[in-house]
Coordinates of C-alpha atoms in Angstrom, one line a residue:
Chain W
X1066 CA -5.7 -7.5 21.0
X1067 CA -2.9 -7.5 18.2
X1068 CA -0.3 -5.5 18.8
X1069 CA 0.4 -5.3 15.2
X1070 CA -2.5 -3.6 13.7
X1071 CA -4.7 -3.1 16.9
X1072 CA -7.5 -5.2 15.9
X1073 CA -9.4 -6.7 18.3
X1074 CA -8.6 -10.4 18.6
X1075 CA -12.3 -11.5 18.6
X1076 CA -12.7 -9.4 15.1
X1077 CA -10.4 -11.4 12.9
X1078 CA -8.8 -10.2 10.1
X1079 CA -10.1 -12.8 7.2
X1080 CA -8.5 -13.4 3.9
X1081 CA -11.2 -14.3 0.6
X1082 CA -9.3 -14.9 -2.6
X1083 CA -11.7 -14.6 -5.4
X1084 CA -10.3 -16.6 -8.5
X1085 CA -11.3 -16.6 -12.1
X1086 CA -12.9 -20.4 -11.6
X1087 CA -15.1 -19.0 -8.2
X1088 CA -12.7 -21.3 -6.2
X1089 CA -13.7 -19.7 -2.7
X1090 CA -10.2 -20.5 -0.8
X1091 CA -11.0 -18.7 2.7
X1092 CA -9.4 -18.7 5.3
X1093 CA -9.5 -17.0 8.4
X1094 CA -6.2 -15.7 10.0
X1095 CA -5.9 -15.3 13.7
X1096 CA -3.1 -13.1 14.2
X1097 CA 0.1 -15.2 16.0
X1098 CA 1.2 -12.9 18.9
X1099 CA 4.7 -13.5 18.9
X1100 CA 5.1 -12.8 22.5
X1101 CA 1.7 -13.2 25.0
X1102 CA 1.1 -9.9 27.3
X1103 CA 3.0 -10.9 30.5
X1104 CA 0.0 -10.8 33.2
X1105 CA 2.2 -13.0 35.8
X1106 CA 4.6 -11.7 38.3
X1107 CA 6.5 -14.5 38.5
X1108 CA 9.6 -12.5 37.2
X1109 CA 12.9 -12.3 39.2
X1110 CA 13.2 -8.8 40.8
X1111 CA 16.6 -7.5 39.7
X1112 CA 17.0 -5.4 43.0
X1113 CA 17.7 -2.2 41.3
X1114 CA 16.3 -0.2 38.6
X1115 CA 17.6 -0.5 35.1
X1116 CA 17.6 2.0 32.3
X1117 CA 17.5 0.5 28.9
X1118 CA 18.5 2.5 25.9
X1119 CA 16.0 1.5 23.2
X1120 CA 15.8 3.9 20.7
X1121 CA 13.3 1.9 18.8
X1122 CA 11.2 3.4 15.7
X1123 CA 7.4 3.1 17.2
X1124 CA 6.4 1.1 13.8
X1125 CA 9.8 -0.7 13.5
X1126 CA 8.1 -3.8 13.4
X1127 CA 5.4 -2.9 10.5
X1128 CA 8.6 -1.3 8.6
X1129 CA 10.6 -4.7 9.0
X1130 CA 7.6 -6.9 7.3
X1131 CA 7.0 -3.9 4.7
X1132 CA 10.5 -4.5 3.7
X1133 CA 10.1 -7.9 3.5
X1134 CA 6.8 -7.8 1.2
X1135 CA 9.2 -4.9 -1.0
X1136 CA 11.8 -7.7 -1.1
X1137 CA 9.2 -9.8 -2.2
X1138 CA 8.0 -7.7 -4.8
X1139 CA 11.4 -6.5 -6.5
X1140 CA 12.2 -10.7 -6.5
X1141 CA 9.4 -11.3 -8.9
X1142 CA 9.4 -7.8 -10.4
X1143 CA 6.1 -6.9 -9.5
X1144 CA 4.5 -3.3 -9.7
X1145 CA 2.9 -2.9 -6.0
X1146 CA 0.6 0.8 -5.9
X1147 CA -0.8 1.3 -2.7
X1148 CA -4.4 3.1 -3.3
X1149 CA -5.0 5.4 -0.8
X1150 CA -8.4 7.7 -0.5
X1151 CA -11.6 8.4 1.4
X1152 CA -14.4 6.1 0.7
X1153 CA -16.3 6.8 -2.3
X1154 CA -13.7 9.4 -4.1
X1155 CA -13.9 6.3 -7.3
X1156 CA -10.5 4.0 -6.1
X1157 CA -12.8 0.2 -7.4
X1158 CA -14.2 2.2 -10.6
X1159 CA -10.8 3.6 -11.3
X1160 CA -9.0 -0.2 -11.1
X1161 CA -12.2 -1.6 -12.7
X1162 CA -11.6 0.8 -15.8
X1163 CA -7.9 0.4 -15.8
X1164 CA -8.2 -3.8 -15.7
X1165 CA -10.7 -3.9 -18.5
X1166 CA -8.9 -1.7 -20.5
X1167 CA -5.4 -2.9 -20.0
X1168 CA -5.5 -6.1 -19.4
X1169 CA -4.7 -7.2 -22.7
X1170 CA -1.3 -5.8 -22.5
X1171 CA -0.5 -6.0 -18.9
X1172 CA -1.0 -8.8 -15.6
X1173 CA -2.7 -7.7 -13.2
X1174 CA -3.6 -8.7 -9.3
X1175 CA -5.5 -6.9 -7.2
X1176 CA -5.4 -7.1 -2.9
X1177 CA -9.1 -4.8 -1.7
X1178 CA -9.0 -3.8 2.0
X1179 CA -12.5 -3.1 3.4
X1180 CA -13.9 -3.7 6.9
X1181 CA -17.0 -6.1 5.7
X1182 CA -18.1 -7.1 3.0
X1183 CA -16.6 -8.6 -1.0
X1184 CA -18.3 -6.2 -2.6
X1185 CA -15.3 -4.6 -3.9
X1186 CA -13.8 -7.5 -4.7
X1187 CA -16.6 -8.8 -6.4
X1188 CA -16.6 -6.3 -8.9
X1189 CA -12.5 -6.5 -9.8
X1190 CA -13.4 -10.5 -9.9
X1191 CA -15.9 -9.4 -12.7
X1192 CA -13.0 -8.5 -15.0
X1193 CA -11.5 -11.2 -15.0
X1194 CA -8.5 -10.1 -12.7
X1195 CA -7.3 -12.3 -9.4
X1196 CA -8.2 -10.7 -6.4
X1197 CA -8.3 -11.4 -2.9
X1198 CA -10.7 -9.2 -0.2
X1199 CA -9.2 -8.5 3.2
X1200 CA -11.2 -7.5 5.7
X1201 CA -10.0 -5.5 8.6
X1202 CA -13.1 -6.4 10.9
X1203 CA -12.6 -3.0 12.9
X1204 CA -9.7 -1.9 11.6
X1205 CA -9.0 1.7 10.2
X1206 CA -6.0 0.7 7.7
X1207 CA -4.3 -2.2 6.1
X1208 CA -0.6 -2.7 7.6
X1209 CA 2.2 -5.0 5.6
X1210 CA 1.3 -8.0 8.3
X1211 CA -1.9 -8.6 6.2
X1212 CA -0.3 -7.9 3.0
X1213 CA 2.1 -10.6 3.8
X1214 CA -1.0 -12.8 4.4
X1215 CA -2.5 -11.9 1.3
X1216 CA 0.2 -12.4 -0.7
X1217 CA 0.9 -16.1 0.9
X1218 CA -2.6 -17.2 -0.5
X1219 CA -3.0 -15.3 -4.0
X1220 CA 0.9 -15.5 -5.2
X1221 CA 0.7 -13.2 -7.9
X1222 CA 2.4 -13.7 -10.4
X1223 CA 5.8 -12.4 -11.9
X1224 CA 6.4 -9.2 -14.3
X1225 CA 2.7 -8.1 -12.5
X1226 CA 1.1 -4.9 -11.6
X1227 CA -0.5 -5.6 -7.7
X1228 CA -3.0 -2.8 -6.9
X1229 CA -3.7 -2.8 -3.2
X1230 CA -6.7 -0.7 -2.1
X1231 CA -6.6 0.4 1.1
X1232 CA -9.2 0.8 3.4
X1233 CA -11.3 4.3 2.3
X1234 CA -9.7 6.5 5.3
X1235 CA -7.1 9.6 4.2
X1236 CA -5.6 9.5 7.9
X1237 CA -5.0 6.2 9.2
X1238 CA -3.2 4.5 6.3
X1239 CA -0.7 7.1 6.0
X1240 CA 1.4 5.9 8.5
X1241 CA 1.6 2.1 7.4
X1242 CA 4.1 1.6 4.5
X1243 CA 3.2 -1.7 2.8
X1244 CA 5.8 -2.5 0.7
X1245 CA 4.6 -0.6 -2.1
X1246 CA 6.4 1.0 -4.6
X1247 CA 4.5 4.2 -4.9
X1248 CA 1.3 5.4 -3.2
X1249 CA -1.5 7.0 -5.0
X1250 CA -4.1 9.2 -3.2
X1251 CA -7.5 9.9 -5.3
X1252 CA -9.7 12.2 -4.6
X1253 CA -12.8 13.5 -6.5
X1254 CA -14.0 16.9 -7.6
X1255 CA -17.2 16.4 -5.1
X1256 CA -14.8 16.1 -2.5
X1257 CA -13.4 19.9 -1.2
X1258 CA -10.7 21.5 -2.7
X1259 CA -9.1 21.7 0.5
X1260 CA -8.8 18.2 0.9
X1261 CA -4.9 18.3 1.0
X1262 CA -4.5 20.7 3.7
X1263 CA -7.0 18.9 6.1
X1264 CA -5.3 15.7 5.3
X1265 CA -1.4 16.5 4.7
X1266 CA 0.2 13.6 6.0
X1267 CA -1.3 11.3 3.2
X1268 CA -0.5 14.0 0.6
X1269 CA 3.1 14.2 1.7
X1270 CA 3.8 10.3 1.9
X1271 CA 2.0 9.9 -1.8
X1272 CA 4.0 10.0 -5.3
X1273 CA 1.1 10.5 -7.5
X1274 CA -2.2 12.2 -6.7
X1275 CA -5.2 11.1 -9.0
X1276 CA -8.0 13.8 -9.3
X1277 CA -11.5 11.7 -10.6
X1278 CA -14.8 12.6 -11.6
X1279 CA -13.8 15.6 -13.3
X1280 CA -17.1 15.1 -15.7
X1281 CA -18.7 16.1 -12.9
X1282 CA -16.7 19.4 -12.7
X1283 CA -19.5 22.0 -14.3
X1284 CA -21.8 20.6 -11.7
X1285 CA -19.9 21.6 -8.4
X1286 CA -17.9 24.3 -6.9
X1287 CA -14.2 22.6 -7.1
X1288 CA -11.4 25.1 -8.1
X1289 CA -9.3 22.4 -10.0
X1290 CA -5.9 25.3 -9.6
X1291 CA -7.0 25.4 -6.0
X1292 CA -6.3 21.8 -5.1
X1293 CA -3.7 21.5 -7.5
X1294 CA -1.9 23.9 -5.5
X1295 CA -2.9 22.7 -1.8
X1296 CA -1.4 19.6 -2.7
X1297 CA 1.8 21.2 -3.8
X1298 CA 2.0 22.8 -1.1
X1299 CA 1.9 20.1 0.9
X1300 CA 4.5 18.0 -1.4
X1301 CA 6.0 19.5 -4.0
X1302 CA 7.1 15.8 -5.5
X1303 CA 3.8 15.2 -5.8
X1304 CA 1.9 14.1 -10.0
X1305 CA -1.3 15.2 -10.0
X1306 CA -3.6 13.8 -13.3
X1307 CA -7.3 14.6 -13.8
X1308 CA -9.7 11.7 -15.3
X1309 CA -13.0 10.7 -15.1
X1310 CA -13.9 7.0 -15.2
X1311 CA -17.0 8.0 -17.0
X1312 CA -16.3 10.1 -19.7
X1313 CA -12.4 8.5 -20.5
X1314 CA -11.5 12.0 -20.1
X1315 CA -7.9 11.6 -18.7
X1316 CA -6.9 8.3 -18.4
X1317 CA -4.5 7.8 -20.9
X1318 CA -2.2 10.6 -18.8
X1319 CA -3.2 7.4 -15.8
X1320 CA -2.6 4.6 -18.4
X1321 CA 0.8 6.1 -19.6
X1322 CA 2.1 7.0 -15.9
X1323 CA 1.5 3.2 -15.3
X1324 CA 3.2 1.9 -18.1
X1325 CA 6.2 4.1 -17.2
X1326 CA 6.6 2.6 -13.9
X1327 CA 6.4 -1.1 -14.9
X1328 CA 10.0 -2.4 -15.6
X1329 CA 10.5 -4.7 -18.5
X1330 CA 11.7 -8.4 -17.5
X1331 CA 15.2 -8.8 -17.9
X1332 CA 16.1 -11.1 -20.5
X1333 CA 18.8 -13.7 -20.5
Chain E
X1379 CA -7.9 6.2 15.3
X1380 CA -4.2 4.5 14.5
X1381 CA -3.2 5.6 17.6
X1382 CA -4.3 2.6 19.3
X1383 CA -2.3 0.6 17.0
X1384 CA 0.5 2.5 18.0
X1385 CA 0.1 2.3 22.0
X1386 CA -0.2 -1.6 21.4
X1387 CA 3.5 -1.0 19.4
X1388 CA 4.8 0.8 22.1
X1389 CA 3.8 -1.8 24.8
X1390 CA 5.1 -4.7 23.0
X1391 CA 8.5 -3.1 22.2
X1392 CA 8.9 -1.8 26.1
X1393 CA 7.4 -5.4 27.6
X1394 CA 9.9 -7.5 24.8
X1395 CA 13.0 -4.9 26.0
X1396 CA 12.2 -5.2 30.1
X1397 CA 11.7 -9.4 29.6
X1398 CA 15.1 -8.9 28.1
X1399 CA 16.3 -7.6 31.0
X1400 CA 14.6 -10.0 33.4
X1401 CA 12.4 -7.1 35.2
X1402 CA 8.6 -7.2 35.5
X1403 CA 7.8 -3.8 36.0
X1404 CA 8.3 -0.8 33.4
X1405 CA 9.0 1.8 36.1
X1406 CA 9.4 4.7 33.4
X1407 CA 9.1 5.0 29.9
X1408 CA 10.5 7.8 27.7
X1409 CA 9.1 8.3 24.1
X1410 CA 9.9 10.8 20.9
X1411 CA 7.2 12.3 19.5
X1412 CA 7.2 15.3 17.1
X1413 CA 4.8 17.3 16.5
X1414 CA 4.3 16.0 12.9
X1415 CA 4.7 12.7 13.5
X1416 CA 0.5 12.4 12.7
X1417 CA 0.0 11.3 16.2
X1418 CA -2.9 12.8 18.1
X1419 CA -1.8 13.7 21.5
X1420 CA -5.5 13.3 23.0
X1421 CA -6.6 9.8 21.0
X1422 CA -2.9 8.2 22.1
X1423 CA -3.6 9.5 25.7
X1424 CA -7.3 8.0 25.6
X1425 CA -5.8 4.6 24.0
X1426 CA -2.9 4.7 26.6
X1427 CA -5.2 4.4 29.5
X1428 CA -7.1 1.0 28.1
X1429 CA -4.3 -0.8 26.4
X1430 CA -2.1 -0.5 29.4
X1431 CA -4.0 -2.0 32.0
X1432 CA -2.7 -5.5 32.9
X1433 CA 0.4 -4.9 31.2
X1434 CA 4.0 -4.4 32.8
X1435 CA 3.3 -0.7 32.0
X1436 CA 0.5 -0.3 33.7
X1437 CA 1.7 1.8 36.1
X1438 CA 4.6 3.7 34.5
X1439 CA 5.7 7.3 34.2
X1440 CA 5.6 8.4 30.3
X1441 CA 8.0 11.3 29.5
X1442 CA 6.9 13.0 26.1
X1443 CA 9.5 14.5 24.2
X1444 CA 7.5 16.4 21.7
X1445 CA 10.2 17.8 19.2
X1446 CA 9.2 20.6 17.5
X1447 CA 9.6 20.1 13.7
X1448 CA 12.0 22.2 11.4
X1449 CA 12.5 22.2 7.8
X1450 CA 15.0 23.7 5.6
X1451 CA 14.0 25.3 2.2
X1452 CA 15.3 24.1 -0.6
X1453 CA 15.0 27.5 -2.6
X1454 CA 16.6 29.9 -0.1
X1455 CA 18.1 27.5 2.6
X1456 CA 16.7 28.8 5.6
X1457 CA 16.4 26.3 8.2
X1458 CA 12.7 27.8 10.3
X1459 CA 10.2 25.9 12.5
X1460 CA 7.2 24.5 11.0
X1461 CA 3.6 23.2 12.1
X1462 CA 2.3 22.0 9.0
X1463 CA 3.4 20.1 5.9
X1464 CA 2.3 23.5 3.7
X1465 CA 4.2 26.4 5.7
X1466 CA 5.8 28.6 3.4
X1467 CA 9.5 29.6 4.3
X1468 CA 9.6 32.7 6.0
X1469 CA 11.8 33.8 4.2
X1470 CA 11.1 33.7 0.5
X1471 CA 7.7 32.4 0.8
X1472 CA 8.1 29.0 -1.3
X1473 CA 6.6 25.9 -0.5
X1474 CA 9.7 23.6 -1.3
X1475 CA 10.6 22.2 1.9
X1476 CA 12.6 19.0 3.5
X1477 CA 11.3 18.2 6.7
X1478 CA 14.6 18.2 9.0
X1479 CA 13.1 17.0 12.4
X1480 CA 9.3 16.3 13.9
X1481 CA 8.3 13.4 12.1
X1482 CA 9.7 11.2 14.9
X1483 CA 7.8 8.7 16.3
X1484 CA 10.0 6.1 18.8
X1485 CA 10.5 4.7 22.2
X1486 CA 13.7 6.4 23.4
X1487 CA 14.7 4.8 26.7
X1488 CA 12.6 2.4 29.5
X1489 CA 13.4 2.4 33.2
X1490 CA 12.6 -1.2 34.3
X1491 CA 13.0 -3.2 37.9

C-alpha cells in the first residue's frame, strides 16, 4: 500500500500524456516506498522504553513535495489552479471553454485527475492544449507525489497557465495542497445551495469559488444570495463569479480573474 | 475516505522515528487532532485497525488529543470556541473569523522499545 496517497499497490497510479501529434508516451508509475514496512524482528531491543518527541505535521511529507512542485512552478513562472469540485458540477466544459477561447493569447497545460478512464483528457486534447490524464486507480484525490510525476513527463512550458483537475470529490482533496497557487471550487446551480456548509473544509481552503450553469437557473430551485452567503460564511476571502459555459454568460468576470493572476515575464 | 491515507502517514512517520531509535516495537503513540482538522474520528479508527496489522504499531496504545478549535473574530475580537468553519461570533454575530487552534493534525510523541 503507499503510504503516500493510500493507493493500493496492485492499483497503480498511471501517467497518459496526450500530445498535440497523438504521441501516446505512458507510462505506468509504481510508487517507490522509500522505506519497506518493517515485518522482521530482527531489531536490537534497547532494554528500556524510549519516548521520542516527534511533533510531526501528519501530511508533512505531501507538504514537503507540494513545496517542491510550488518551487517548480514560481522557477518557470507558471500559473498552477487547482480545480476542485464534485463530479459533474462542469470543471472539463469550463477548461474546455476557457482553452478554446484563450488560447490565442495565453499557454496553456492541463494535468486531469480521474480514477479510470481519458475521457477527460480526450476532450482538453481536442483543443489543441497538452494534457496528461492521471489516474488514481482507487484513489479519492490527487496529492503533489503524482503532480511531481506528471510534471516529470509533460514539462510544461514557461510563462504557462497549468490547470490541474482534481478528482470530482469536495472532501478528500481538500487536505492535499499540490503546489498550486490558488484553488478554485465550482459548483453548479443543480447542485444545493447549501453545498458550502455540508462541505466547509474545501470552501475554506479555496480562493475563488466558480458558480456554473447559471442558464440553467429559471429551471431549478437554487437561491443564488443563498450560496453566496454559505460560502461567505464559511470564508470570507472567498471570489465567487457566476457563468455558464453554455450561454457565455459570465465568463469574461472568469477570463479577466485569470488574466489578473498571470504575471508577466520579467524582461532583461 | 482520505483517512486511510492519513493512517498510512502516521505509520510511516512513527516506524521511520522508532528505526531511528533502533526499537522494533511502537509501545505508545500520541497524536493531535482537532476537531476541525477534517478528520473523521470513526473512518480513521476503521482504517487504523487494517493498516496497522503487521506493522511495528500493531499493537500500540494511541492517545488522542482532540483540541477543541477556537477562533478569534476579526470584527469584535472575541476569542470563542467553534465547531464549524461558518459559526458566527457570539458576540456580534459576524462571520469573519481566523481559526486560532483545531485544525491540527500531527503525531506528537511515540513511546518505542
Amino acid at each position: 500500500m503507499c503510504a503516500t496517497c493510500g493507493c493500493d499497490s496492485g492499483s497503480k497510479t498511471t501517467y497518459k500524456l496526450l500530445d498535440k501529434d497523438d504521441h501516446d508516451h505512458p507510462h505506468t508509475h509504481v510508487h517507490p516506498h522509500t522505506q519497506d514496512h518493517a515485518h522482521d524482528q530482527d531489531y536490537s531491543h534497547p532494554a528500556q522504553k524510549t519516548i521520542i518527541d516527534v511533533e510531526q505535521d501528519v501530511l508533512s511529507q505531501n507538504n514537503l513535495l507540494a513545496q517542491r512542485n510550488r518551487g517548480y512552478f514560481e522557477g518557470r513562472n507558471i500559473l498552477a489552479l487547482n480545480l476542485v469540485s464534485s463530479p459533474g458540477s462542469g470543471k472539463t466544459s469550463l477548461l474546455e471553454r476557457t482553452l478554446n477561447d484563450l488560447k490565442s493569447e495565453l499557454e496553456f497545460a492541463v494535468i486531469e485527475g480521474d480514477q479510470q478512464t481519458t475521457n477527460d483528457a480526450d476532450r482538453i486534447q481536442a483543443t489543441g492544449t497538452k494534457v496528461t490524464q492521471i489516474n488514481t486507480g482507487k484513489g479519492c484525490h490527487l496529492d503533489a507525489h503524482m503532480i511531481l510525476h506528471a510534471l516529470q513527463g509533460m514539462k510544461p512550458k514557461e510563462n504557462s497557465v497549468l490547470f490541474i483537475e482534481n478528482v470530482g470529490n469536495l472532501v478528500c482533496p481538500a487536505m492535499f495542497d499540490l503546489g498550486e497557487k490558488e484553488r478554485i471550487v465550482i459548483i453548479s446551480v443543480t447542485e444545493g445551495d447549501d453545498k458550502p456548509l455540508k462541505y466547509p473544509d474545501m470552501f475554506h481552503s479555496s480562493t475563488l469559488c466558480i458558480i456554473n450553469k447559471i442558464d440553467l437557473l429559471p429551471y431549478v430551485p437554487f437561491d443564488m444570495e443563498k450560496v453566496k452567503s454559505n460560502a461567505k460564511k464559511v470564508n470570507h476571502h472567498l471570489e465567487i463569479i457566476e457563468v455558464s459555459c453554455i450561454s457565455g454568460e459570465g465568463l469574461p468576470l472568469w477570463y479577466n480573474w485569470l488574466k489578473s493572476k498571470v504575471l508577466q515575464p520579467e524582461t532583461v | 475516505m482520505h483517512e486511510l491515507s492519513i493512517v498510512m502517514n502516521i505509520i510511516q512517520i512513527a516506524e521511520q522515528q522508532a528505526k531511528a531509535a533502533n526499537a522494533s516495537v511502537v509501545d505508545e503513540i500520541e497524536l493531535d487532532i482537532g476537531t476541525m482538522s477534517g478528520i473523521d474520528m470513526d473512518s480513521m479508527d476503521f482504517a487504523w485497525e487494517q493498516a496497522v496489522k503487521q506493522t511495528m504499531l500493531q499493537n500500540s496504545v494511541r492517545k488522542v488529543n482532540r483540541i477543541k478549535a477556537k477562533a478569534k473574530c476579526l470584527d469584535c475580537g472575541a476569542e470563542f470556541a467553534i465547531e464549524k468553519y461558518y459559526d458566527a461570533c457570539p458576540a456580534c454575530g459576524e462571520h469573519l473569523l481566523d481559526i486560532l487552534q483545531g485544525t491540527e493534525l500531527r503525531v506528537k510523541s511515540l513511546t518505542v522499545s
